[in-house]
Coordinates of C-alpha atoms in Angstrom, one line a residue:
M591 CA -0.1 0.1 0.3
V592 CA 1.7 3.3 -0.9
L593 CA 1.1 6.6 0.8
K594 CA -1.5 9.0 -0.3
T595 CA 1.0 11.1 -1.9
M596 CA 1.1 8.8 -5.1
K597 CA -2.7 9.7 -5.8
K598 CA -1.6 13.1 -6.3
I599 CA 0.9 12.6 -9.0
K600 CA 0.0 14.0 -12.2
E601 CA 0.8 13.7 -15.8
N602 CA 2.8 16.3 -17.0
V603 CA 5.6 16.3 -19.7
C604 CA 6.0 12.5 -19.8
L605 CA 3.7 9.6 -19.3
S606 CA 3.7 8.1 -15.9
L607 CA 2.2 4.5 -15.5
L608 CA 1.4 3.5 -12.0
S609 CA 1.1 -0.2 -11.4
I610 CA 2.3 -3.1 -8.9
S611 CA 4.8 -5.1 -10.5
L612 CA 5.5 -8.8 -9.7
L613 CA 8.5 -7.7 -7.3
G614 CA 6.1 -6.2 -5.0
G615 CA 7.2 -2.8 -6.0
I616 CA 5.7 0.1 -8.3
L617 CA 6.3 0.8 -12.1
T618 CA 6.5 4.1 -13.2
G619 CA 7.7 4.9 -16.9
C620 CA 7.9 8.4 -18.8
G621 CA 8.4 9.1 -22.4
N622 CA 8.0 11.9 -24.6
S623 CA 6.6 11.6 -28.4
S624 CA 8.6 12.6 -31.1
E625 CA 7.7 11.4 -34.6
S626 CA 10.4 13.7 -36.2
A627 CA 13.0 11.3 -34.0
G628 CA 15.0 9.4 -36.9
K629 CA 16.5 6.1 -36.6
E630 CA 19.5 7.1 -35.0
N631 CA 17.6 8.7 -32.3
A632 CA 15.2 5.7 -31.9
A633 CA 13.3 5.5 -28.6
V634 CA 15.4 3.8 -25.3
E635 CA 13.6 2.1 -22.8
L636 CA 15.5 2.0 -19.0
L637 CA 14.5 0.1 -16.1
N638 CA 15.4 1.3 -12.6
V639 CA 15.4 -1.3 -9.8
S640 CA 15.5 1.0 -6.9
Y641 CA 14.4 0.4 -3.0
D642 CA 11.3 0.9 -0.8
P643 CA 10.8 4.7 -0.3
T644 CA 11.8 6.2 -3.5
R645 CA 8.8 5.9 -5.7
E646 CA 7.9 9.5 -5.6
L647 CA 11.1 11.0 -6.0
Y648 CA 11.7 8.6 -9.1
V649 CA 8.2 9.5 -10.6
S650 CA 9.3 13.0 -10.4
Y651 CA 12.8 12.7 -11.3
N652 CA 11.4 10.7 -14.6
E653 CA 9.6 13.5 -15.8
L654 CA 12.5 16.1 -15.2
F655 CA 15.2 13.5 -16.8
C656 CA 12.7 12.6 -20.1
K657 CA 12.3 16.4 -20.5
Y658 CA 16.1 17.1 -20.3
W659 CA 17.3 14.2 -22.5
N660 CA 14.5 14.9 -25.2
E661 CA 16.0 18.5 -25.3
K662 CA 19.5 17.5 -25.1
T663 CA 19.2 14.4 -27.7
G664 CA 16.0 14.5 -29.3
Q665 CA 15.4 11.0 -28.1
D666 CA 12.7 9.6 -26.4
V667 CA 13.1 7.8 -23.4
T668 CA 10.8 5.8 -21.1
V669 CA 11.9 5.0 -17.4
T670 CA 10.2 2.0 -15.9
Q671 CA 10.6 1.8 -12.3
S672 CA 10.6 -1.4 -9.5
H673 CA 10.6 -1.1 -6.0
G674 CA 11.1 -3.4 -3.0
G675 CA 13.5 -4.0 -0.1
S676 CA 17.3 -2.9 -0.9
G677 CA 18.3 -6.6 -0.4
S678 CA 15.7 -8.1 -2.4
Q679 CA 16.0 -5.8 -5.1
A680 CA 19.4 -6.5 -5.4
R681 CA 19.0 -10.2 -5.3
S682 CA 16.4 -9.7 -8.3
V683 CA 18.6 -8.5 -10.6
I684 CA 21.5 -11.0 -9.9
E685 CA 18.4 -13.4 -10.5
G686 CA 17.7 -12.1 -14.1
N687 CA 15.6 -9.1 -13.5
E688 CA 17.4 -7.1 -16.3
A689 CA 17.8 -3.6 -14.7
D690 CA 19.6 -0.8 -16.6
V691 CA 20.5 1.0 -13.4
V692 CA 19.9 0.6 -9.7
T693 CA 19.3 3.1 -7.1
L694 CA 19.5 1.0 -4.2
A695 CA 20.1 1.7 -0.2
L696 CA 23.3 0.9 0.6
A697 CA 26.5 0.1 -1.4
H698 CA 26.7 -3.4 -0.3
D699 CA 23.9 -4.2 -2.1
I700 CA 25.5 -3.4 -5.4
T701 CA 28.5 -4.9 -4.6
A702 CA 26.6 -8.1 -4.5
I703 CA 25.5 -7.5 -8.5
E704 CA 29.1 -6.6 -8.8
E705 CA 30.3 -10.0 -7.3
A706 CA 27.9 -11.5 -9.7
G707 CA 29.6 -10.2 -12.7
L708 CA 26.9 -7.7 -13.7
I709 CA 28.5 -4.7 -12.9
E710 CA 32.2 -3.6 -13.5
G711 CA 34.8 -2.9 -10.9
G712 CA 35.2 0.9 -9.6
W713 CA 31.6 1.7 -9.8
E714 CA 31.7 3.6 -6.5
D715 CA 33.9 6.2 -8.5
E716 CA 31.9 6.4 -11.8
F717 CA 29.7 9.3 -10.2
E718 CA 30.4 12.1 -7.7
K719 CA 30.2 11.3 -3.8
D720 CA 31.1 7.6 -4.0
S721 CA 28.2 7.3 -6.6
S722 CA 25.9 8.8 -4.0
P723 CA 23.8 11.4 -5.3
Y724 CA 21.4 11.9 -2.1
T725 CA 21.7 11.1 1.6
S726 CA 19.7 10.3 4.5
T727 CA 19.2 9.2 8.0
I728 CA 17.3 7.3 10.5
V729 CA 15.0 9.0 12.8
F730 CA 12.0 8.1 15.1
L731 CA 8.4 8.5 14.0
V732 CA 6.0 8.7 16.6
R733 CA 2.4 9.4 17.3
K734 CA 1.4 13.4 17.9
G735 CA 2.2 14.1 21.5
N736 CA 4.7 11.3 22.0
E737 CA 2.5 9.8 24.8
K738 CA 5.2 7.1 25.6
N739 CA 8.2 9.8 26.0
I740 CA 10.0 8.1 23.5
L741 CA 13.5 10.4 23.0
D742 CA 16.6 8.5 22.1
W743 CA 17.5 4.4 21.6
N744 CA 17.5 3.2 25.2
D745 CA 13.6 4.0 25.1
L746 CA 13.1 1.2 22.7
I747 CA 13.9 -1.5 25.0
R748 CA 11.4 -0.4 27.6
D749 CA 8.9 -3.0 28.1
D750 CA 5.9 -0.6 27.2
V751 CA 7.3 0.3 24.1
A752 CA 6.5 -1.7 20.6
V753 CA 8.8 -0.9 17.8
I754 CA 8.3 -1.1 14.1
T755 CA 11.2 -2.0 11.9
P756 CA 12.2 -3.9 8.6
N757 CA 14.2 -6.9 8.3
P758 CA 17.9 -6.4 7.7
K759 CA 18.2 -9.2 5.8
T760 CA 15.8 -7.9 3.3
S761 CA 15.9 -4.1 3.9
G762 CA 18.9 -1.3 3.6
A763 CA 16.6 0.7 5.7
A764 CA 16.9 -1.7 8.5
C765 CA 20.6 -2.4 8.1
W766 CA 21.1 1.7 8.7
S767 CA 18.9 1.3 11.5
F768 CA 20.6 -1.8 13.0
L769 CA 24.2 0.2 12.7
A770 CA 23.0 3.4 14.3
A771 CA 21.6 1.6 17.3
W772 CA 24.5 -0.3 17.7
A773 CA 26.7 2.8 17.6
Y774 CA 24.6 4.4 20.2
Q775 CA 25.0 1.4 23.0
Q776 CA 28.4 0.9 21.9
E777 CA 29.3 4.6 23.4
Q778 CA 27.1 3.9 26.2
D779 CA 28.8 0.7 27.3
G780 CA 32.1 1.7 26.3
Q781 CA 32.9 -0.7 23.3
D782 CA 31.4 -3.8 25.0
E783 CA 30.3 -6.0 22.5
P784 CA 28.6 -8.7 24.6
A785 CA 26.6 -5.8 26.5
T786 CA 25.9 -3.9 23.2
Q787 CA 24.3 -7.3 21.7
E788 CA 21.9 -8.0 24.8
F789 CA 20.9 -4.3 24.3
M790 CA 20.0 -5.2 20.6
K791 CA 18.6 -8.4 21.9
K792 CA 16.0 -6.5 24.1
L793 CA 15.2 -4.0 21.0
Y794 CA 14.3 -6.7 18.5
Q795 CA 12.3 -8.3 21.4
N796 CA 10.0 -5.3 21.3
V797 CA 9.8 -5.7 17.3
L798 CA 6.1 -6.4 16.3
V799 CA 6.6 -7.0 12.9
L800 CA 9.6 -7.4 10.4
D801 CA 8.4 -6.2 7.3
S802 CA 10.7 -6.9 4.1
G803 CA 11.0 -3.5 3.2
A804 CA 10.9 0.4 4.5
R805 CA 7.8 1.2 2.9
G806 CA 5.9 -2.1 4.3
S807 CA 6.9 -1.1 7.8
T808 CA 5.8 2.5 7.3
N809 CA 2.2 1.1 6.4
T810 CA 2.4 -1.2 9.1
F811 CA 3.1 1.8 11.7
V812 CA 1.0 4.6 9.7
E813 CA -1.8 3.1 8.1
N814 CA -2.2 -0.1 10.3
K815 CA -1.9 1.7 13.4
Q816 CA 0.7 -0.8 15.0
G817 CA 3.4 0.0 17.2
D818 CA 4.6 3.1 19.4
V819 CA 7.4 4.2 17.3
L820 CA 8.9 3.3 13.8
L821 CA 12.3 3.3 12.9
A822 CA 12.1 5.4 9.8
W823 CA 14.2 6.9 7.0
E824 CA 14.1 10.3 7.6
N825 CA 12.3 11.0 3.9
E826 CA 9.8 8.4 4.9
A827 CA 9.0 9.9 8.4
Y828 CA 8.7 13.7 6.7
L829 CA 6.3 12.3 4.1
S830 CA 3.9 10.7 6.6
M831 CA 4.0 14.0 8.8
Q832 CA 3.0 15.5 5.3
E833 CA 0.2 13.1 4.6
Y834 CA -1.1 13.2 8.5
P835 CA 0.1 16.4 9.9
D836 CA -1.8 16.1 12.9
E837 CA -0.8 12.3 13.7
Y838 CA 2.9 12.0 13.9
E839 CA 6.0 13.6 14.7
I840 CA 9.5 13.2 14.3
V841 CA 12.1 12.3 17.2
A842 CA 15.8 12.9 16.4
P843 CA 17.9 10.5 18.5
S844 CA 21.3 11.4 20.1
I845 CA 23.1 9.5 17.4
S846 CA 22.2 8.4 14.4
I847 CA 23.8 7.6 10.7
L848 CA 24.6 8.9 7.6
A849 CA 22.6 6.5 5.1
Q850 CA 24.5 6.9 1.9
P851 CA 22.4 5.3 -0.9
S852 CA 24.1 4.3 -4.0
V853 CA 23.7 4.0 -7.5
A854 CA 25.1 2.4 -10.4
I855 CA 24.9 1.2 -14.0
V856 CA 24.2 -2.6 -14.4
D857 CA 27.1 -2.7 -17.2
S858 CA 26.2 -6.4 -18.6
N859 CA 22.5 -5.3 -19.0
A860 CA 23.0 -1.9 -20.4
K861 CA 25.3 -3.3 -23.2
S862 CA 23.0 -6.0 -23.9
H863 CA 20.0 -3.2 -24.3
D864 CA 22.5 -0.8 -26.2
T865 CA 21.4 1.7 -23.2
Q866 CA 24.8 2.8 -21.9
E867 CA 25.0 6.2 -22.9
A868 CA 21.1 7.1 -21.6
A869 CA 21.9 5.0 -18.2
A870 CA 25.0 6.9 -17.6
A871 CA 23.2 10.3 -18.2
Y872 CA 20.3 9.1 -16.3
L873 CA 22.3 8.6 -13.2
E874 CA 24.6 11.8 -13.7
Y875 CA 21.6 14.1 -14.1
L876 CA 20.9 13.2 -10.6
Y877 CA 23.6 15.6 -9.6
S878 CA 22.1 18.5 -11.5
D879 CA 20.9 21.3 -10.0
D880 CA 17.3 20.7 -10.5
A881 CA 17.7 17.2 -9.5
Q882 CA 19.5 17.8 -6.1
R883 CA 16.3 20.3 -5.6
L884 CA 14.1 17.8 -6.3
A885 CA 15.5 15.6 -3.9
G886 CA 15.3 17.9 -1.1
Q887 CA 11.7 18.6 -1.8
N888 CA 11.0 14.7 -1.6
F889 CA 13.0 14.8 1.6
Y890 CA 16.3 13.4 0.5
R891 CA 19.6 15.3 1.6
P892 CA 21.2 16.6 -1.6
S893 CA 25.0 15.5 -1.6
N894 CA 25.4 19.3 -3.1
E895 CA 26.4 21.1 0.1
T896 CA 25.4 24.2 -1.1
I897 CA 21.9 23.0 -2.2
L898 CA 21.7 21.3 1.1
K899 CA 22.0 24.3 3.3
E900 CA 18.7 25.6 1.1
F901 CA 16.9 23.1 3.5
S902 CA 18.5 23.8 6.6
D903 CA 14.9 24.7 7.9
Q904 CA 13.5 21.2 6.7
F905 CA 16.4 19.4 8.0
D906 CA 18.3 18.9 11.4
L907 CA 22.1 19.8 9.8
G908 CA 23.3 19.3 13.4
M909 CA 22.4 15.4 13.8
N910 CA 25.2 13.4 15.5
L911 CA 25.7 11.2 12.5
V912 CA 28.1 8.2 12.6
T913 CA 29.1 6.7 9.0
I914 CA 29.5 3.3 7.7
E915 CA 33.4 4.2 7.7
D916 CA 32.9 3.7 11.5
F917 CA 32.1 0.0 10.8
G918 CA 35.2 -0.7 8.5
G919 CA 33.3 -0.1 5.4
W920 CA 30.1 -2.0 4.2
N921 CA 32.2 -5.4 3.6
E922 CA 33.3 -5.5 7.0
A923 CA 30.1 -4.2 8.5
Y924 CA 28.0 -6.8 6.5
K925 CA 30.4 -9.6 7.4
K926 CA 30.0 -9.0 10.8
F927 CA 26.1 -8.2 11.3
F928 CA 24.2 -9.1 8.6
D929 CA 25.9 -12.6 6.9
D930 CA 24.0 -15.7 7.7
G931 CA 24.7 -16.6 11.1
A932 CA 26.5 -13.3 11.8
I933 CA 25.2 -11.0 15.1
F934 CA 21.5 -10.1 13.6
D935 CA 20.9 -13.8 13.1
Q936 CA 22.1 -14.6 16.3
I937 CA 20.5 -11.7 18.4
Y938 CA 17.1 -12.6 16.7
E939 CA 17.2 -16.4 16.6
N940 CA 17.7 -16.0 20.4

């Protein structure tokens, strides 16, 4: 179930098609009609396989890019979207979903596609900011008035608090949330890992539902009214508040994490589809001023620092954010926390 914002999306320059995909996401396509285009400018189709909460952003961005690309090249382009939990989406590409580009929640999911031989090495350096055109963080979404007085991570292990968060085995947001909570408790425990593991065990004992993706968790909390607090992408929390301004509020914990969603061309598929040029332009244009402002308007933090400051009234730019480098990078973090049999499995199985 998609938040009510989707009902407000209108057709403009590009044609938008919204339907439920077999992968559980939403497909959106856009293209400009140009009868004068010659064979050398034959229309091109791109498939963007993305993570859960980017539906609204890419519906708007696809229109912006289609117009830009047509004006620049005279070529029509249709972009189809697929959405789901980031880990699940990565696996779908590995198993044959023929994405031209991926725009996923964390670099590790793209690395998995690289290791499957579909993306060439060095993709992190292909675009600016480690191929992360926008960032986000993890916040708490609570019901208006915050009757349970949920202010920080330590409140999530209280017996009277029910938590909603997705599954780290399938969701990028859940991985970022887990690491933010871990960083908080490590600071409290003086880096005592057994004590931190016990804290995390108590936290997940309070989780009512482990949805497969972030949007599913948002619907569980916002639409189905389950739980007292949602561990949410910042953009999802703002979107929920925009749709239900009198029902929810955001709490920023004392420590969170700089979440860096990553983008990449799926080189093998793009070559097969002869879409390399358009695919590269599609991701490169995310760094344009227009696209960066569009990201901010959709509650993502622009990677362009100057444009980010334009949204200083919207975002708390003074949040205490750890980074994935504090965990040794994604390869190290994933092996320690989220691989089969790693710390999350040990905590959750117990």
